[in-house]
JSON list of C-alpha atoms in Angstrom, two decimals:
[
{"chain": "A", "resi": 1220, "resn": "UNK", "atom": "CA", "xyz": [153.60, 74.24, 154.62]},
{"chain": "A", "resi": 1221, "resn": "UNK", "atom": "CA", "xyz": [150.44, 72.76, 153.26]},
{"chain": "A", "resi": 1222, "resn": "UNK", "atom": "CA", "xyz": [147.20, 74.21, 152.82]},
{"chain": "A", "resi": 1223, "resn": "UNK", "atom": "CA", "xyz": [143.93, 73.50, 151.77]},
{"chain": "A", "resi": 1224, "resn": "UNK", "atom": "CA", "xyz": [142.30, 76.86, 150.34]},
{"chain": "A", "resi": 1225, "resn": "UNK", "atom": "CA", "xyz": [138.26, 76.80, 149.81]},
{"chain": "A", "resi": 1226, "resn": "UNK", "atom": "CA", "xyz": [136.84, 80.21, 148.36]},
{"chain": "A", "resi": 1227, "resn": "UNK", "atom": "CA", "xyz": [132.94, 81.39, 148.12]},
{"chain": "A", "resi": 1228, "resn": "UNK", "atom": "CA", "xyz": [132.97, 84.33, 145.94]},
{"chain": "A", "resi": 1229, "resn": "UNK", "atom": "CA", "xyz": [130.64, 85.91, 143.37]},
{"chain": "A", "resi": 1230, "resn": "UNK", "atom": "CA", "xyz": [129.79, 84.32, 140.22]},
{"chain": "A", "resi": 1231, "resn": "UNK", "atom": "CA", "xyz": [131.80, 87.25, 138.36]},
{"chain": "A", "resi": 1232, "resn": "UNK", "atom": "CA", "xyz": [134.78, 86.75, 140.27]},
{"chain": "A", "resi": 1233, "resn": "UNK", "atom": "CA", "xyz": [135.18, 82.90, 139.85]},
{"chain": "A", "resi": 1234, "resn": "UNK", "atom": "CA", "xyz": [136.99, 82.15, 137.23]},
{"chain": "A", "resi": 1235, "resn": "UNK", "atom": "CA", "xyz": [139.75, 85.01, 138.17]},
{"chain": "A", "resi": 1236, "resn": "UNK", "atom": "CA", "xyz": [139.92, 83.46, 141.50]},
{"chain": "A", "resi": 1237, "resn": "UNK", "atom": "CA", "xyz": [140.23, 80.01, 140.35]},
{"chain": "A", "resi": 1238, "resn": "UNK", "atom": "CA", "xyz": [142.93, 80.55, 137.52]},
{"chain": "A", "resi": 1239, "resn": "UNK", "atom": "CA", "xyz": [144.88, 82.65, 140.54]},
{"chain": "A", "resi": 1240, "resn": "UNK", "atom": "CA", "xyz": [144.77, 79.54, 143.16]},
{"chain": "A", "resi": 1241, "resn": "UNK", "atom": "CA", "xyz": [145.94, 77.31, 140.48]},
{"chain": "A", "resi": 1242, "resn": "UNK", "atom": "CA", "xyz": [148.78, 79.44, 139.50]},
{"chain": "A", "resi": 1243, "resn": "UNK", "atom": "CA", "xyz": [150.07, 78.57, 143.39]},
{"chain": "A", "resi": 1244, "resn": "UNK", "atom": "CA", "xyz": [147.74, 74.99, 144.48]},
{"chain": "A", "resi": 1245, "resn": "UNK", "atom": "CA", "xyz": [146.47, 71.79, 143.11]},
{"chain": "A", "resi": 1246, "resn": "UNK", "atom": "CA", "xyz": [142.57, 71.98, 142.29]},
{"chain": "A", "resi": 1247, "resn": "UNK", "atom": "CA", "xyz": [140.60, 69.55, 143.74]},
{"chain": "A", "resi": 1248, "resn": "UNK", "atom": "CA", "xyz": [136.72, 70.13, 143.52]},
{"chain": "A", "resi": 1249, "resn": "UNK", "atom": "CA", "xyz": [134.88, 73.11, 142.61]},
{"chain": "A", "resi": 1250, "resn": "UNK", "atom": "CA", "xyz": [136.45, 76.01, 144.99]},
{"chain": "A", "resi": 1251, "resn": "UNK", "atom": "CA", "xyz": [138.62, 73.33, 146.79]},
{"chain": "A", "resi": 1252, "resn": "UNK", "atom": "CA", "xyz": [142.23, 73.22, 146.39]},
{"chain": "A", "resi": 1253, "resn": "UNK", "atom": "CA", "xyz": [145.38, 71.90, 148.47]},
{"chain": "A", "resi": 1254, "resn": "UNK", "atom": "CA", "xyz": [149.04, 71.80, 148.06]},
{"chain": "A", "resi": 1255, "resn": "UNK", "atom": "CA", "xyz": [152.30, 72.66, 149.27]},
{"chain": "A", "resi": 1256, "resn": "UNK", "atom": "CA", "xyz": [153.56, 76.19, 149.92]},
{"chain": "A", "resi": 1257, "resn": "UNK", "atom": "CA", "xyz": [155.71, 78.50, 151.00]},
{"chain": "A", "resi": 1258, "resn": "UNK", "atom": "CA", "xyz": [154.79, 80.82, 153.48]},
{"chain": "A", "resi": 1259, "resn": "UNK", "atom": "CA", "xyz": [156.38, 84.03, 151.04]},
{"chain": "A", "resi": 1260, "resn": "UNK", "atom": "CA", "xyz": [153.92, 82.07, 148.28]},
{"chain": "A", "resi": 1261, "resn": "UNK", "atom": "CA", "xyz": [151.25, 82.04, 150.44]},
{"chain": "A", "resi": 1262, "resn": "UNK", "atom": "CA", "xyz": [151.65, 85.50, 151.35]},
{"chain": "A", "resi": 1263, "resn": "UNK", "atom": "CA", "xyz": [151.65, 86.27, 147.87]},
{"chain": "A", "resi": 1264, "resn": "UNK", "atom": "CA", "xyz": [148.45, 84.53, 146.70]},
{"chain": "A", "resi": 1265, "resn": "UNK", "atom": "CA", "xyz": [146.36, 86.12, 149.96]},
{"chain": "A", "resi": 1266, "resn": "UNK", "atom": "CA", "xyz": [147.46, 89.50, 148.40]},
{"chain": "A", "resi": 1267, "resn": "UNK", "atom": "CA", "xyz": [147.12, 88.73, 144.78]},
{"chain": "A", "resi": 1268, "resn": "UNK", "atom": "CA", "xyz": [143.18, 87.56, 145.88]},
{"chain": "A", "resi": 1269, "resn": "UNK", "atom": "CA", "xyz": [142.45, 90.08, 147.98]},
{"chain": "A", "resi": 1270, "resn": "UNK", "atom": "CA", "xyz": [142.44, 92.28, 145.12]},
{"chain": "A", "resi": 1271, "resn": "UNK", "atom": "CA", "xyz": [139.65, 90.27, 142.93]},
{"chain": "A", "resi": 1272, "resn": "UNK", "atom": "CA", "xyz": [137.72, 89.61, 146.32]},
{"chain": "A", "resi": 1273, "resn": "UNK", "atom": "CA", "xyz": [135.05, 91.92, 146.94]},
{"chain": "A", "resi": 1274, "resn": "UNK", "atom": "CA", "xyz": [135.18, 91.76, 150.59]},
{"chain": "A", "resi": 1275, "resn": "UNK", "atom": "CA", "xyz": [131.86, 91.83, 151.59]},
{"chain": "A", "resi": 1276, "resn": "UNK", "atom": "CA", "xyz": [130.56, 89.28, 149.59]},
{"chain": "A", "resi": 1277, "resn": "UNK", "atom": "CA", "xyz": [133.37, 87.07, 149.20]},
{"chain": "A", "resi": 1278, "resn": "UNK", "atom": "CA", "xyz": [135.77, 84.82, 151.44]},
{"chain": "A", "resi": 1279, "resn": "UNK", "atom": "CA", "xyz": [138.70, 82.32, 151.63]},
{"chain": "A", "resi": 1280, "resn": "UNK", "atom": "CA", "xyz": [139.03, 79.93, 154.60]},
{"chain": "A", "resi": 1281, "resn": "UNK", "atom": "CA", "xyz": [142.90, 78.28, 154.32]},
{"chain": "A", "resi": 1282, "resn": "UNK", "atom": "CA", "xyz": [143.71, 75.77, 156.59]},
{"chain": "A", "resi": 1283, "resn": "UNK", "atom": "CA", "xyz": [147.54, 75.24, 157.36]},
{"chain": "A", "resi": 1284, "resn": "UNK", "atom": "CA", "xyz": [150.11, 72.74, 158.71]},
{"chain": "A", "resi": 1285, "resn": "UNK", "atom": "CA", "xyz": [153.87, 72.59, 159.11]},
{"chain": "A", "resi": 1286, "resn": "UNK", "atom": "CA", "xyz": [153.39, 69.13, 158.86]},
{"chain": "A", "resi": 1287, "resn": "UNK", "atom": "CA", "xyz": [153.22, 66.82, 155.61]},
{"chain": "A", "resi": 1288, "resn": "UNK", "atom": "CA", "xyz": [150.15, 66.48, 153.60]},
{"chain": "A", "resi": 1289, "resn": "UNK", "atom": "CA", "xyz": [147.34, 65.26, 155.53]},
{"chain": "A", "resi": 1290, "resn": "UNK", "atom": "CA", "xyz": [146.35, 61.91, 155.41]},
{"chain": "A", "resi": 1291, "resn": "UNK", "atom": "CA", "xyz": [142.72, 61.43, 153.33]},
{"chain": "A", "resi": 1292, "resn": "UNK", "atom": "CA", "xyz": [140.96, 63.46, 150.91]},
{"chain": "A", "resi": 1293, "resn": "UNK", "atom": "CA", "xyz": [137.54, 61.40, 149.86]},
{"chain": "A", "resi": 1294, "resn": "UNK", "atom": "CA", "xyz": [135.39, 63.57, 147.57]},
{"chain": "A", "resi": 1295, "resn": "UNK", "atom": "CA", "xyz": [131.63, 62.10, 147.18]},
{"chain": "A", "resi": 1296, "resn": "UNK", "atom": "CA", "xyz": [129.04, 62.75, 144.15]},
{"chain": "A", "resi": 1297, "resn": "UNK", "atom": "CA", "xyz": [130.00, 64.44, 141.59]},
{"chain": "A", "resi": 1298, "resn": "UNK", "atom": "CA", "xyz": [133.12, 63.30, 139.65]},
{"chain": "A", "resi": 1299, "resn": "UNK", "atom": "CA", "xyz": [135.94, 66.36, 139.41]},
{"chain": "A", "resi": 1300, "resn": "UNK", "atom": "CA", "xyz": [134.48, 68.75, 137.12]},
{"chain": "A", "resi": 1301, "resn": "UNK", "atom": "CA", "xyz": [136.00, 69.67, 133.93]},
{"chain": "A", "resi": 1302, "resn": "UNK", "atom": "CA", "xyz": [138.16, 72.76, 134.24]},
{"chain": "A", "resi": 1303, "resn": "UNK", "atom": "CA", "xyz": [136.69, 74.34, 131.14]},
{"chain": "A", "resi": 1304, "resn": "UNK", "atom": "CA", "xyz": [133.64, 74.99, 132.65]},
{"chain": "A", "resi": 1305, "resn": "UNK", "atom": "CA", "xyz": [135.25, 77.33, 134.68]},
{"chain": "A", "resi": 1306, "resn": "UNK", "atom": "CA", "xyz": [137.59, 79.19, 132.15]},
{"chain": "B", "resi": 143, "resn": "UNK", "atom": "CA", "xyz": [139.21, 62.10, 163.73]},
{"chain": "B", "resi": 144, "resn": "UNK", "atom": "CA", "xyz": [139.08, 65.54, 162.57]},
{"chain": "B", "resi": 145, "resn": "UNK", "atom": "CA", "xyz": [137.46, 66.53, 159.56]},
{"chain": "B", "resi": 146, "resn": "UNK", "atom": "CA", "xyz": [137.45, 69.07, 157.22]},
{"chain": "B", "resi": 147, "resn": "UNK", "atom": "CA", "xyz": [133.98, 68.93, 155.21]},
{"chain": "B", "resi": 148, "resn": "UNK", "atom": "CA", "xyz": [133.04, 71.28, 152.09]},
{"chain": "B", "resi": 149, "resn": "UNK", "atom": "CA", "xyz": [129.91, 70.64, 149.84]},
{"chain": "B", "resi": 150, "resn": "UNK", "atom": "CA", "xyz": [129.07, 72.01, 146.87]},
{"chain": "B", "resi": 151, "resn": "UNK", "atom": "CA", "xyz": [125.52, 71.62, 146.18]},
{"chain": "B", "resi": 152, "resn": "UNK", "atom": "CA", "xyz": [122.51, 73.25, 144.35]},
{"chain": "B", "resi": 153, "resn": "UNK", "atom": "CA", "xyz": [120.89, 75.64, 145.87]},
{"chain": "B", "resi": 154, "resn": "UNK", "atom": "CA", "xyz": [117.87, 74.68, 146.32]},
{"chain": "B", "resi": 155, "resn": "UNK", "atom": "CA", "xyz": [119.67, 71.57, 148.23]},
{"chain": "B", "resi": 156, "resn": "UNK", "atom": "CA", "xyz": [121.88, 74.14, 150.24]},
{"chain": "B", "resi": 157, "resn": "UNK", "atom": "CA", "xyz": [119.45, 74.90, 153.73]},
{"chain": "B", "resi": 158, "resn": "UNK", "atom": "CA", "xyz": [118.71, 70.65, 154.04]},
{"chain": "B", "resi": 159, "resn": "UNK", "atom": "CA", "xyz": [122.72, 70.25, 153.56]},
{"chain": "B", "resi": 160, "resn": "UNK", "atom": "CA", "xyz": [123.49, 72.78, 156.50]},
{"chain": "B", "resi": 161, "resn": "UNK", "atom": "CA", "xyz": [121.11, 71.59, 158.84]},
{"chain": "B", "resi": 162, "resn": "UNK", "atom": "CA", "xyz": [122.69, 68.07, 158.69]},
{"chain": "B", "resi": 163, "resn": "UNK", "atom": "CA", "xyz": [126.30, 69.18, 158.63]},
{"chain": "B", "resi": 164, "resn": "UNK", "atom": "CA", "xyz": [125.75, 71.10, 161.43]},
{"chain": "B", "resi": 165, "resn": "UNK", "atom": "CA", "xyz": [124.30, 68.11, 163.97]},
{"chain": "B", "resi": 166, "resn": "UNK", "atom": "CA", "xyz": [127.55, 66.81, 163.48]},
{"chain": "B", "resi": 167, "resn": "UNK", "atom": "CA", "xyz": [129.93, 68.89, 162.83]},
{"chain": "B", "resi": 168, "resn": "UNK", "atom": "CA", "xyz": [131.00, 72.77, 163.51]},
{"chain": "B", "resi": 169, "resn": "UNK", "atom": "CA", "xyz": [130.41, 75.42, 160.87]},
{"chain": "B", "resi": 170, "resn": "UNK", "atom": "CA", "xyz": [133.19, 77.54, 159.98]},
{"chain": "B", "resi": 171, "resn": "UNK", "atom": "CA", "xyz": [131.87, 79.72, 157.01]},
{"chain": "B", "resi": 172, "resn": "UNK", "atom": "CA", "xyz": [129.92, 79.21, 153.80]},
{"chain": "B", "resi": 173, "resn": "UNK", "atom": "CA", "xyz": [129.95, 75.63, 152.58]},
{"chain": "B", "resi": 174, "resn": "UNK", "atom": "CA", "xyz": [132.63, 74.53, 154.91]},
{"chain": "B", "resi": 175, "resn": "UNK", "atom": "CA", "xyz": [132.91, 72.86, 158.18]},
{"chain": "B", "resi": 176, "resn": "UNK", "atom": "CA", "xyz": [135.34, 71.23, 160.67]},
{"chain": "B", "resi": 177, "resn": "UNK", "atom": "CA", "xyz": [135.19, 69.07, 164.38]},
{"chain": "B", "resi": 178, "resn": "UNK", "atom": "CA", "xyz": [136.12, 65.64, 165.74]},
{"chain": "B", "resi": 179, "resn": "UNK", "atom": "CA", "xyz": [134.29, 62.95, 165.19]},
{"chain": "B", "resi": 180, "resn": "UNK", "atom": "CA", "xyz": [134.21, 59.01, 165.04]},
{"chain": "B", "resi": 181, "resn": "UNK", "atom": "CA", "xyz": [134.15, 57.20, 162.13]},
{"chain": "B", "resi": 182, "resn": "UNK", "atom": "CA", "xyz": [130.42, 55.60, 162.59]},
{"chain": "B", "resi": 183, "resn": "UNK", "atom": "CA", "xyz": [129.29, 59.26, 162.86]},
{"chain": "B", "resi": 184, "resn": "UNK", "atom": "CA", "xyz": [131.02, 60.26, 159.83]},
{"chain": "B", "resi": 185, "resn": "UNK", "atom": "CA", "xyz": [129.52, 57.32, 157.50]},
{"chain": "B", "resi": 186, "resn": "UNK", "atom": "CA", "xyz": [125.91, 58.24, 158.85]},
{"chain": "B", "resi": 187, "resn": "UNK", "atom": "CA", "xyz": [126.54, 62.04, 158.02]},
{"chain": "B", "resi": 188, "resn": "UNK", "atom": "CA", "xyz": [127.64, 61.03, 154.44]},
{"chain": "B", "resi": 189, "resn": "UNK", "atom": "CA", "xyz": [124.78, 58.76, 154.14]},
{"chain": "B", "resi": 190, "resn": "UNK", "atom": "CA", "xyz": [122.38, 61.30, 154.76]},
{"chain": "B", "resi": 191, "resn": "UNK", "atom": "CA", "xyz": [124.02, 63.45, 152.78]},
{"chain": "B", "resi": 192, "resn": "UNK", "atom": "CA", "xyz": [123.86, 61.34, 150.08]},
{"chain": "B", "resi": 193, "resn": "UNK", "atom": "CA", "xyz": [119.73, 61.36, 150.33]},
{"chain": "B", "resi": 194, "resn": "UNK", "atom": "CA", "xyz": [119.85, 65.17, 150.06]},
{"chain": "B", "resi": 195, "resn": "UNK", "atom": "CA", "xyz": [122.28, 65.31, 147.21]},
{"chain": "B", "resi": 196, "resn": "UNK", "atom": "CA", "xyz": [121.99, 64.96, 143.17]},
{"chain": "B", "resi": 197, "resn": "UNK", "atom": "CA", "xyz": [124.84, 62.81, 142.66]},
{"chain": "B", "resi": 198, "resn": "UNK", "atom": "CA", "xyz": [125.24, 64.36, 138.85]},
{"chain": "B", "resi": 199, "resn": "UNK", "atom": "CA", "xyz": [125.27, 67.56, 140.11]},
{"chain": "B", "resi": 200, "resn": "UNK", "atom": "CA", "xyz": [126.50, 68.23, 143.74]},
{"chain": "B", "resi": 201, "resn": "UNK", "atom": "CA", "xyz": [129.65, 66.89, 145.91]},
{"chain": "B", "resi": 202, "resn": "UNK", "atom": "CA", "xyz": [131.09, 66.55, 149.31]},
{"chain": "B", "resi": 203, "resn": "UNK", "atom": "CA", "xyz": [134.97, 66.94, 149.74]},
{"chain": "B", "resi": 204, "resn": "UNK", "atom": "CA", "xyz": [136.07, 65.38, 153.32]},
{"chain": "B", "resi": 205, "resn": "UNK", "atom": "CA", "xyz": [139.63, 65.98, 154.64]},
{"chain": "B", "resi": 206, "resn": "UNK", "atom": "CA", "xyz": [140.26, 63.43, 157.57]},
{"chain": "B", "resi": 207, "resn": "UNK", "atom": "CA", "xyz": [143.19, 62.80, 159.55]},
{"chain": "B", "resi": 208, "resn": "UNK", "atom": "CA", "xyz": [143.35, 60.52, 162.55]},
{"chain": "B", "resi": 209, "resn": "UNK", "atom": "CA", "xyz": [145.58, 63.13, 164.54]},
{"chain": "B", "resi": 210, "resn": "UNK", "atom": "CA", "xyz": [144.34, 65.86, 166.38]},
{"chain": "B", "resi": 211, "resn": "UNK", "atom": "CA", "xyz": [142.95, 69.38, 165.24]},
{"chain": "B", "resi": 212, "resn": "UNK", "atom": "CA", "xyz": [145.01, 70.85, 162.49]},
{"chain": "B", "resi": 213, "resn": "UNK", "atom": "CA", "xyz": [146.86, 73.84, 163.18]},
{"chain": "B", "resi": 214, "resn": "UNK", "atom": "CA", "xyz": [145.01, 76.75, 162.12]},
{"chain": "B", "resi": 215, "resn": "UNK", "atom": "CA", "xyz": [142.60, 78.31, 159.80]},
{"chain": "B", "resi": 216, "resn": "UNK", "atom": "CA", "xyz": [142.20, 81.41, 158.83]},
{"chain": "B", "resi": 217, "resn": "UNK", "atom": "CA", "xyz": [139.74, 83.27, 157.43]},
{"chain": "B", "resi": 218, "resn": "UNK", "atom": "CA", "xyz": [140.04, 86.01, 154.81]},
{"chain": "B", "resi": 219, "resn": "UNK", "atom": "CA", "xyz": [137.54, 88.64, 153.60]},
{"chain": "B", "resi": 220, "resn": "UNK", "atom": "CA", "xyz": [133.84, 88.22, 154.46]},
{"chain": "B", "resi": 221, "resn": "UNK", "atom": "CA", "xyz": [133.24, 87.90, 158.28]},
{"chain": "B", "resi": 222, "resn": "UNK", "atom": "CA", "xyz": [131.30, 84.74, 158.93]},
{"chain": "B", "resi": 223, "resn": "UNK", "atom": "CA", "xyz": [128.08, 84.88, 157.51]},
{"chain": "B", "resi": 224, "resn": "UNK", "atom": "CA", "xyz": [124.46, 84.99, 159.61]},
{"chain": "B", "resi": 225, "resn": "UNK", "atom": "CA", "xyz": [123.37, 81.45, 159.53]},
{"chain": "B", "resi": 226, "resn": "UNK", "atom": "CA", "xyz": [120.02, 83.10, 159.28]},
{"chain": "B", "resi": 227, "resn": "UNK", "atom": "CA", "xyz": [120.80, 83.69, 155.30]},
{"chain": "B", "resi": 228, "resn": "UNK", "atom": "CA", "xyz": [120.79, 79.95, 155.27]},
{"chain": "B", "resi": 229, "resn": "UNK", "atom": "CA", "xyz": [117.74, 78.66, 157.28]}
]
């Protein structure tokens, strides 16, 4: 399937969370990332960041579909940050 | 179409960003928010948008696909926050 994955979470937890999501998606902006999965995958990642979520502070929306990768992505302002701000 | 519309912005931009994402579109949680709607609407939204944000600092990602609503999205963690925290 493919998803697009968008977390909020604390400032503490960030960089956990992101290096986790890219382990399974493609990073696209900030908390943003999309890609194909499996559903065993997916069911892994959910697990892996439920355990560096703090769930009353912190979420993860994921938006799925059987079908094939959605038509447009169109990101406006900033330019794709660098990844080393986050690591 | 049906978007898919997550900003990242200061925070101080954050409440003004909100407001105007929600006169066209519905929220879903945090930063991120989803609904039909035309094209014409779309390019006013992200020229407002564009007056509230600092280009060198904030960004809009915008998933659109002409077919209709995706298939789901789910939500993990954090139940959907008060808008009150916002305005």
């Amino acid at each position: 399937m493919y998803v697009i994955l968008v977390y909020d979470c604390g400032q503490k937890r960030v960089g956990k969370m992101l290096k986790l999501c890219r382990k399974y998606l493609s990073w696209i902006q900030n908390s943003v990332f999309e890609g194909e999965i499996s559903e065993v995958k997916l069911k892994e990642l959910i697990l892996k960041a439920e355990q560096i979520m703090d769930a009353d502070d912190d979420s993860i929306i994921i938006f799925s579909s059987r079908q094939e990768k959605w038509l447009n992505n169109q990101i406006i302002g900033k330019e794709r940050s660098s990844i080393e701000n986050f690591i």
